[in-house]
């Protein structure tokens, strides 16, 4: 299966999945069968996004969020 994301989508999703994994995953996702795909997707995104380790990551993340938000 192939899922195609824009760079903005990938960085925003990666950030959200990272936060999800740092919580009590069992509290948020009640089916343990879903945990493995969550971890796999998050790991794939981390490898594909070297910017995660950039010093200006927070600014890049916020800029990506702004570009993805629908205009009012």
Tab-separated table of C-alpha atoms in Angstrom, residues 33-62:
chain	number	residue	atom	x	y	z
A	33	UNK	CA	-4.247	-4.076	16.928
A	34	UNK	CA	-4.041	-0.432	15.799
A	35	UNK	CA	-0.850	0.312	17.744
A	36	UNK	CA	1.526	-1.479	15.358
A	37	UNK	CA	0.383	0.479	12.281
A	38	UNK	CA	0.595	3.730	14.248
A	39	UNK	CA	4.180	2.969	15.244
A	40	UNK	CA	5.104	1.889	11.708
A	41	UNK	CA	3.670	5.024	10.089
A	42	UNK	CA	5.333	7.252	12.683
A	43	UNK	CA	8.684	5.535	12.179
A	44	UNK	CA	8.455	5.830	8.410
A	45	UNK	CA	7.660	9.527	8.666
A	46	UNK	CA	10.524	10.130	11.089
A	47	UNK	CA	12.985	8.551	8.659
A	48	UNK	CA	11.623	10.571	5.738
A	49	UNK	CA	11.648	13.914	7.552
A	50	UNK	CA	15.182	14.995	8.469
A	51	UNK	CA	13.721	18.392	9.425
A	52	UNK	CA	12.440	16.885	12.670
A	53	UNK	CA	15.928	17.419	14.053
A	54	UNK	CA	16.383	20.939	12.621
A	55	UNK	CA	16.879	23.829	15.012
A	56	UNK	CA	13.940	25.660	13.421
A	57	UNK	CA	11.605	22.652	13.496
A	58	UNK	CA	8.950	24.454	15.544
A	59	UNK	CA	8.785	27.273	12.995
A	60	UNK	CA	8.626	24.821	10.083
A	61	UNK	CA	5.873	22.857	11.817
A	62	UNK	CA	3.812	25.977	12.476
